[in-house]
Amino acid sequence: MVQYPRVVGELGRAVRYRVLDGVAVRATDGTWHDAPTPKQCRLLASLLLRGNEWVAVGRLVEMVWAGQPPRSAAGNLKTYVWRLRSLLADAGYDSDRLESRPGGYRLLVEPGELDLHLVHELADRGRQALAAGDPAKAGRLLTAALSLWPAEPVDGSPAAMSEADLVHLHEVRRGLQAVLVEAELAAGRPDSTIALLRRLVTDQPLVEQWWAMLIRALALAGRRAEAIVAYQRVCLLLDRELGLTPGVLLRDAYGLVLAG
């Protein structure tokens, strides 16, 4: 399980629910309680990620059973909700946090209680620091936010949550990585970003933003030849796969290489 970094400070003390490093509830004695089955795990994650919002039974059924529900799904869902209430009670919380009404359910989540809330708080502070001209502080805060993911959200396990929720969390993580790279480049630490950016262009080879950042980082690190190779590679890739020429981000990054 991820250990909160020192920079998190008091923020981490309010966290009662996890969706990033496994889906679980922290009991009042500090121990973590996992949802006992994959479907209950999906239900808990679905409600946590939509905390305080009423979620329709049909939508929950779709997410819990990945679009292939049995005829008994609505009845089974009631059983899973009852078990989640028991999980909350066992953790020392009021089971009435999980509310119901005809056609839907919602889980009451206070500000800061979800680990994703903590990530957003750190990320917001990091963006503010970057905007205020303190990229070193921004880098520390964004690194702390990203450290709350052990690898990918819930290790990318489709058993842990719905595909739509996994996609959303991946997008959040990619956005934080982009801001972290900007902070590190602004702080004059391009070398610290290159390994991350190489992973990103491997994972998402048609995303020009990652290639542009990689080319900029290589150029700022004095690795001009590697930057030129990266630019040539993405140009060939875009032409072959999409029939496109480089966009403005890539052209601007390559201009930095040429200016160097």
Tab-separated table of C-alpha atoms in Angstrom:
chain	number	residue	atom	x	y	z
A	1	MET	CA	0.000	0.000	0.000
A	2	VAL	CA	1.197	3.520	-0.807
A	3	GLN	CA	2.584	5.451	2.162
A	4	TYR	CA	1.735	9.146	2.136
A	5	PRO	CA	4.851	11.278	1.519
A	6	ARG	CA	5.924	13.807	4.114
A	7	VAL	CA	4.828	16.749	1.962
A	8	VAL	CA	1.199	15.585	2.312
A	9	GLY	CA	1.281	16.584	5.978
A	10	GLU	CA	-2.071	17.055	7.659
A	11	LEU	CA	-3.991	16.567	4.417
A	12	GLY	CA	-3.616	12.792	4.519
A	13	ARG	CA	-5.159	12.410	7.976
A	14	ALA	CA	-8.711	12.957	6.702
A	15	VAL	CA	-8.535	10.229	4.049
A	16	ARG	CA	-11.038	7.468	4.801
A	17	TYR	CA	-11.512	5.943	1.355
A	18	ARG	CA	-9.118	4.681	-1.310
A	19	VAL	CA	-9.704	4.198	-5.014
A	20	LEU	CA	-6.132	4.640	-6.280
A	21	ASP	CA	-4.174	2.025	-4.341
A	22	GLY	CA	-6.912	-0.577	-4.186
A	23	VAL	CA	-10.521	0.196	-3.230
A	24	ALA	CA	-10.925	0.214	0.543
A	25	VAL	CA	-12.303	1.944	3.655
A	26	ARG	CA	-10.058	3.034	6.534
A	27	ALA	CA	-11.506	2.106	9.896
A	28	THR	CA	-11.482	4.454	12.852
A	29	ASP	CA	-8.587	2.416	14.307
A	30	GLY	CA	-6.490	3.129	11.200
A	31	THR	CA	-6.751	-0.288	9.543
A	32	TRP	CA	-7.946	-0.644	5.952
A	33	HIS	CA	-10.965	-2.794	5.078
A	34	ASP	CA	-11.262	-4.068	1.509
A	35	ALA	CA	-14.559	-4.751	-0.216
A	36	PRO	CA	-14.886	-8.549	-0.004
A	37	THR	CA	-15.736	-9.343	-3.652
A	38	PRO	CA	-14.861	-7.794	-7.050
A	39	LYS	CA	-18.456	-6.699	-7.707
A	40	GLN	CA	-18.784	-5.059	-4.309
A	41	CYS	CA	-15.447	-3.397	-5.014
A	42	ARG	CA	-16.816	-2.005	-8.272
A	43	LEU	CA	-19.936	-0.794	-6.533
A	44	LEU	CA	-17.934	0.958	-3.812
A	45	ALA	CA	-15.604	2.570	-6.365
A	46	SER	CA	-18.547	3.714	-8.502
A	47	LEU	CA	-20.214	5.381	-5.528
A	48	LEU	CA	-16.999	6.926	-4.193
A	49	LEU	CA	-16.055	8.460	-7.529
A	50	ARG	CA	-19.532	10.014	-7.652
A	51	GLY	CA	-19.590	10.900	-3.979
A	52	ASN	CA	-22.698	12.787	-2.798
A	53	GLU	CA	-24.396	12.269	-6.170
A	54	TRP	CA	-27.422	10.068	-6.686
A	55	VAL	CA	-26.473	7.246	-9.041
A	56	ALA	CA	-29.267	5.433	-10.833
A	57	VAL	CA	-29.664	1.717	-10.241
A	58	GLY	CA	-29.380	1.069	-13.974
A	59	ARG	CA	-26.074	2.929	-14.162
A	60	LEU	CA	-24.692	1.031	-11.176
A	61	VAL	CA	-25.784	-2.284	-12.675
A	62	GLU	CA	-24.006	-1.368	-15.910
A	63	MET	CA	-20.774	-0.532	-14.099
A	64	VAL	CA	-20.818	-3.424	-11.644
A	65	TRP	CA	-21.506	-6.071	-14.295
A	66	ALA	CA	-19.540	-4.399	-17.127
A	67	GLY	CA	-22.602	-4.117	-19.337
A	68	GLN	CA	-23.531	-7.800	-19.046
A	69	PRO	CA	-25.847	-8.034	-16.030
A	70	PRO	CA	-27.756	-11.180	-15.112
A	71	ARG	CA	-31.520	-11.061	-14.722
A	72	SER	CA	-31.033	-11.009	-10.973
A	73	ALA	CA	-28.780	-7.910	-11.098
A	74	ALA	CA	-31.191	-5.480	-9.421
A	75	GLY	CA	-31.773	-7.872	-6.542
A	76	ASN	CA	-28.082	-8.675	-6.251
A	77	LEU	CA	-27.322	-4.959	-6.156
A	78	LYS	CA	-29.517	-4.550	-3.085
A	79	THR	CA	-27.528	-7.323	-1.407
A	80	TYR	CA	-24.228	-5.649	-2.301
A	81	VAL	CA	-25.482	-2.323	-0.923
A	82	TRP	CA	-26.443	-4.046	2.334
A	83	ARG	CA	-22.960	-5.578	2.539
A	84	LEU	CA	-21.308	-2.217	1.897
A	85	ARG	CA	-23.341	-0.731	4.725
A	86	SER	CA	-22.018	-3.542	6.921
A	87	LEU	CA	-18.480	-2.733	5.753
A	88	LEU	CA	-18.951	0.897	6.785
A	89	ALA	CA	-20.359	-0.151	10.153
A	90	ASP	CA	-17.470	-2.569	10.724
A	91	ALA	CA	-15.065	0.283	9.978
A	92	GLY	CA	-16.724	2.374	12.658
A	93	TYR	CA	-18.781	4.704	10.475
A	94	ASP	CA	-22.479	5.401	10.241
A	95	SER	CA	-23.913	2.993	7.696
A	96	ASP	CA	-26.479	5.683	6.843
A	97	ARG	CA	-23.717	7.348	4.828
A	98	LEU	CA	-24.853	5.024	2.050
A	99	GLU	CA	-28.298	6.405	1.244
A	100	SER	CA	-31.038	4.977	-0.933
A	101	ARG	CA	-34.145	6.247	-2.648
A	102	PRO	CA	-36.391	4.693	-5.294
A	103	GLY	CA	-34.183	4.065	-8.312
A	104	GLY	CA	-30.824	5.098	-6.923
A	105	TYR	CA	-28.108	5.242	-4.254
A	106	ARG	CA	-25.506	7.715	-3.084
A	107	LEU	CA	-22.554	7.599	-0.703
A	108	LEU	CA	-21.924	10.690	1.415
A	109	VAL	CA	-18.248	11.692	1.234
A	110	GLU	CA	-16.879	14.684	3.105
A	111	PRO	CA	-14.210	16.932	1.526
A	112	GLY	CA	-10.785	15.312	1.783
A	113	GLU	CA	-12.060	11.855	2.722
A	114	LEU	CA	-11.239	10.247	-0.648
A	115	ASP	CA	-7.604	9.750	-1.667
A	116	LEU	CA	-8.446	11.282	-5.053
A	117	HIS	CA	-9.501	14.454	-3.193
A	118	LEU	CA	-6.012	14.566	-1.689
A	119	VAL	CA	-4.482	14.225	-5.155
A	120	HIS	CA	-6.580	17.118	-6.462
A	121	GLU	CA	-5.676	19.280	-3.461
A	122	LEU	CA	-1.951	18.684	-3.972
A	123	ALA	CA	-2.280	19.201	-7.723
A	124	ASP	CA	-4.157	22.491	-7.262
A	125	ARG	CA	-1.459	23.746	-4.903
A	126	GLY	CA	1.181	22.637	-7.379
A	127	ARG	CA	-0.474	24.509	-10.250
A	128	GLN	CA	-0.784	27.603	-8.064
A	129	ALA	CA	2.914	27.409	-7.177
A	130	LEU	CA	3.840	27.053	-10.843
A	131	ALA	CA	1.678	30.033	-11.791
A	132	ALA	CA	3.297	32.028	-8.973
A	133	GLY	CA	6.770	31.349	-10.365
A	134	ASP	CA	7.883	28.653	-7.918
A	135	PRO	CA	8.397	25.564	-10.114
A	136	ALA	CA	10.516	23.790	-7.489
A	137	LYS	CA	7.622	23.838	-5.000
A	138	ALA	CA	5.224	22.876	-7.777
A	139	GLY	CA	7.388	19.884	-8.631
A	140	ARG	CA	7.405	18.674	-5.016
A	141	LEU	CA	3.624	18.951	-4.707
A	142	LEU	CA	2.899	17.267	-8.029
A	143	THR	CA	5.389	14.492	-7.285
A	144	ALA	CA	3.602	13.932	-3.973
A	145	ALA	CA	0.236	13.778	-5.762
A	146	LEU	CA	1.499	11.240	-8.274
A	147	SER	CA	3.162	9.168	-5.554
A	148	LEU	CA	-0.303	8.258	-4.262
A	149	TRP	CA	-0.633	6.020	-7.296
A	150	PRO	CA	1.578	2.918	-6.900
A	151	ALA	CA	1.703	2.469	-10.687
A	152	GLU	CA	-1.518	2.991	-12.600
A	153	PRO	CA	-4.839	3.567	-10.838
A	154	VAL	CA	-5.735	0.399	-8.928
A	155	ASP	CA	-2.950	-1.300	-10.905
A	156	GLY	CA	-5.163	-1.039	-13.985
A	157	SER	CA	-7.261	-3.962	-12.763
A	158	PRO	CA	-10.632	-4.138	-14.552
A	159	ALA	CA	-11.966	-6.209	-11.638
A	160	ALA	CA	-11.582	-3.258	-9.286
A	161	MET	CA	-13.770	-0.707	-11.099
A	162	SER	CA	-15.603	-0.028	-14.322
A	163	GLU	CA	-13.740	0.651	-17.551
A	164	ALA	CA	-15.151	4.188	-17.662
A	165	ASP	CA	-13.810	4.937	-14.189
A	166	LEU	CA	-10.406	3.501	-15.037
A	167	VAL	CA	-10.236	5.688	-18.154
A	168	HIS	CA	-11.142	8.749	-16.075
A	169	LEU	CA	-8.420	8.049	-13.513
A	170	HIS	CA	-5.853	7.459	-16.234
A	171	GLU	CA	-6.753	10.852	-17.714
A	172	VAL	CA	-6.351	12.520	-14.326
A	173	ARG	CA	-2.946	10.926	-13.897
A	174	ARG	CA	-1.774	11.915	-17.377
A	175	GLY	CA	-2.849	15.495	-16.722
A	176	LEU	CA	-0.807	15.605	-13.523
A	177	GLN	CA	2.197	14.147	-15.326
A	178	ALA	CA	1.979	16.880	-17.949
A	179	VAL	CA	1.968	19.631	-15.311
A	180	LEU	CA	4.831	17.948	-13.444
A	181	VAL	CA	6.918	17.925	-16.611
A	182	GLU	CA	6.205	21.638	-17.139
A	183	ALA	CA	7.262	22.341	-13.556
A	184	GLU	CA	10.482	20.355	-13.876
A	185	LEU	CA	11.359	22.044	-17.158
A	186	ALA	CA	10.657	25.467	-15.639
A	187	ALA	CA	12.875	24.542	-12.674
A	188	GLY	CA	15.744	23.728	-15.038
A	189	ARG	CA	15.591	19.972	-14.455
A	190	PRO	CA	14.887	18.536	-17.924
A	191	ASP	CA	16.840	15.331	-17.281
A	192	SER	CA	14.397	14.345	-14.535
A	193	THR	CA	11.534	14.238	-17.058
A	194	ILE	CA	13.039	12.259	-19.916
A	195	ALA	CA	12.443	8.723	-18.609
A	196	LEU	CA	8.801	9.567	-17.807
A	197	LEU	CA	8.253	11.132	-21.216
A	198	ARG	CA	9.745	8.141	-22.999
A	199	ARG	CA	7.236	5.928	-21.181
A	200	LEU	CA	4.402	8.256	-22.147
A	201	VAL	CA	5.265	8.284	-25.852
A	202	THR	CA	5.490	4.494	-25.733
A	203	ASP	CA	2.100	4.194	-24.028
A	204	GLN	CA	0.403	6.832	-26.198
A	205	PRO	CA	2.483	7.117	-29.360
A	206	LEU	CA	-0.010	9.292	-31.254
A	207	VAL	CA	-0.303	12.015	-28.590
A	208	GLU	CA	1.700	14.945	-29.946
A	209	GLN	CA	1.857	16.650	-26.538
A	210	TRP	CA	4.101	13.930	-25.103
A	211	TRP	CA	6.435	13.984	-28.094
A	212	ALA	CA	6.655	17.783	-27.988
A	213	MET	CA	7.536	17.684	-24.290
A	214	LEU	CA	10.118	14.958	-24.868
A	215	ILE	CA	11.756	16.940	-27.677
A	216	ARG	CA	11.811	20.076	-25.499
A	217	ALA	CA	13.284	18.168	-22.558
A	218	LEU	CA	15.995	16.591	-24.701
A	219	ALA	CA	16.843	19.964	-26.224
A	220	LEU	CA	17.030	21.686	-22.842
A	221	ALA	CA	19.183	18.837	-21.520
A	222	GLY	CA	21.672	19.426	-24.352
A	223	ARG	CA	20.786	16.151	-26.098
A	224	ARG	CA	20.147	17.741	-29.488
A	225	ALA	CA	20.797	14.645	-31.606
A	226	GLU	CA	18.273	12.614	-29.585
A	227	ALA	CA	15.732	15.429	-29.909
A	228	ILE	CA	16.107	15.427	-33.697
A	229	VAL	CA	15.671	11.642	-33.812
A	230	ALA	CA	12.530	11.929	-31.678
A	231	TYR	CA	11.098	14.583	-33.986
A	232	GLN	CA	11.828	12.523	-37.088
A	233	ARG	CA	10.260	9.470	-35.476
A	234	VAL	CA	6.999	11.210	-34.542
A	235	CYS	CA	6.761	12.821	-37.983
A	236	LEU	CA	6.969	9.396	-39.634
A	237	LEU	CA	4.509	7.959	-37.126
A	238	LEU	CA	1.906	10.681	-37.656
A	239	ASP	CA	2.187	10.425	-41.418
A	240	ARG	CA	1.954	6.624	-41.473
A	241	GLU	CA	-0.804	6.180	-38.914
A	242	LEU	CA	-2.927	9.306	-39.379
A	243	GLY	CA	-1.788	10.977	-42.583
A	244	LEU	CA	-0.962	14.129	-40.608
A	245	THR	CA	1.914	16.572	-40.456
A	246	PRO	CA	3.281	17.861	-37.125
A	247	GLY	CA	1.064	20.312	-35.256
A	248	VAL	CA	2.054	23.572	-33.633
A	249	LEU	CA	3.289	21.957	-30.389
A	250	LEU	CA	5.735	19.761	-32.276
A	251	ARG	CA	6.840	22.549	-34.592
A	252	ASP	CA	7.505	24.859	-31.653
A	253	ALA	CA	9.477	22.134	-29.850
A	254	TYR	CA	11.553	21.455	-32.941
A	255	GLY	CA	12.152	25.188	-33.290
A	256	LEU	CA	13.747	25.077	-29.830
A	257	VAL	CA	16.058	22.305	-31.049
A	258	LEU	CA	17.063	24.274	-34.106
A	259	ALA	CA	17.613	27.427	-32.067
A	260	GLY	CA	19.993	25.547	-29.798
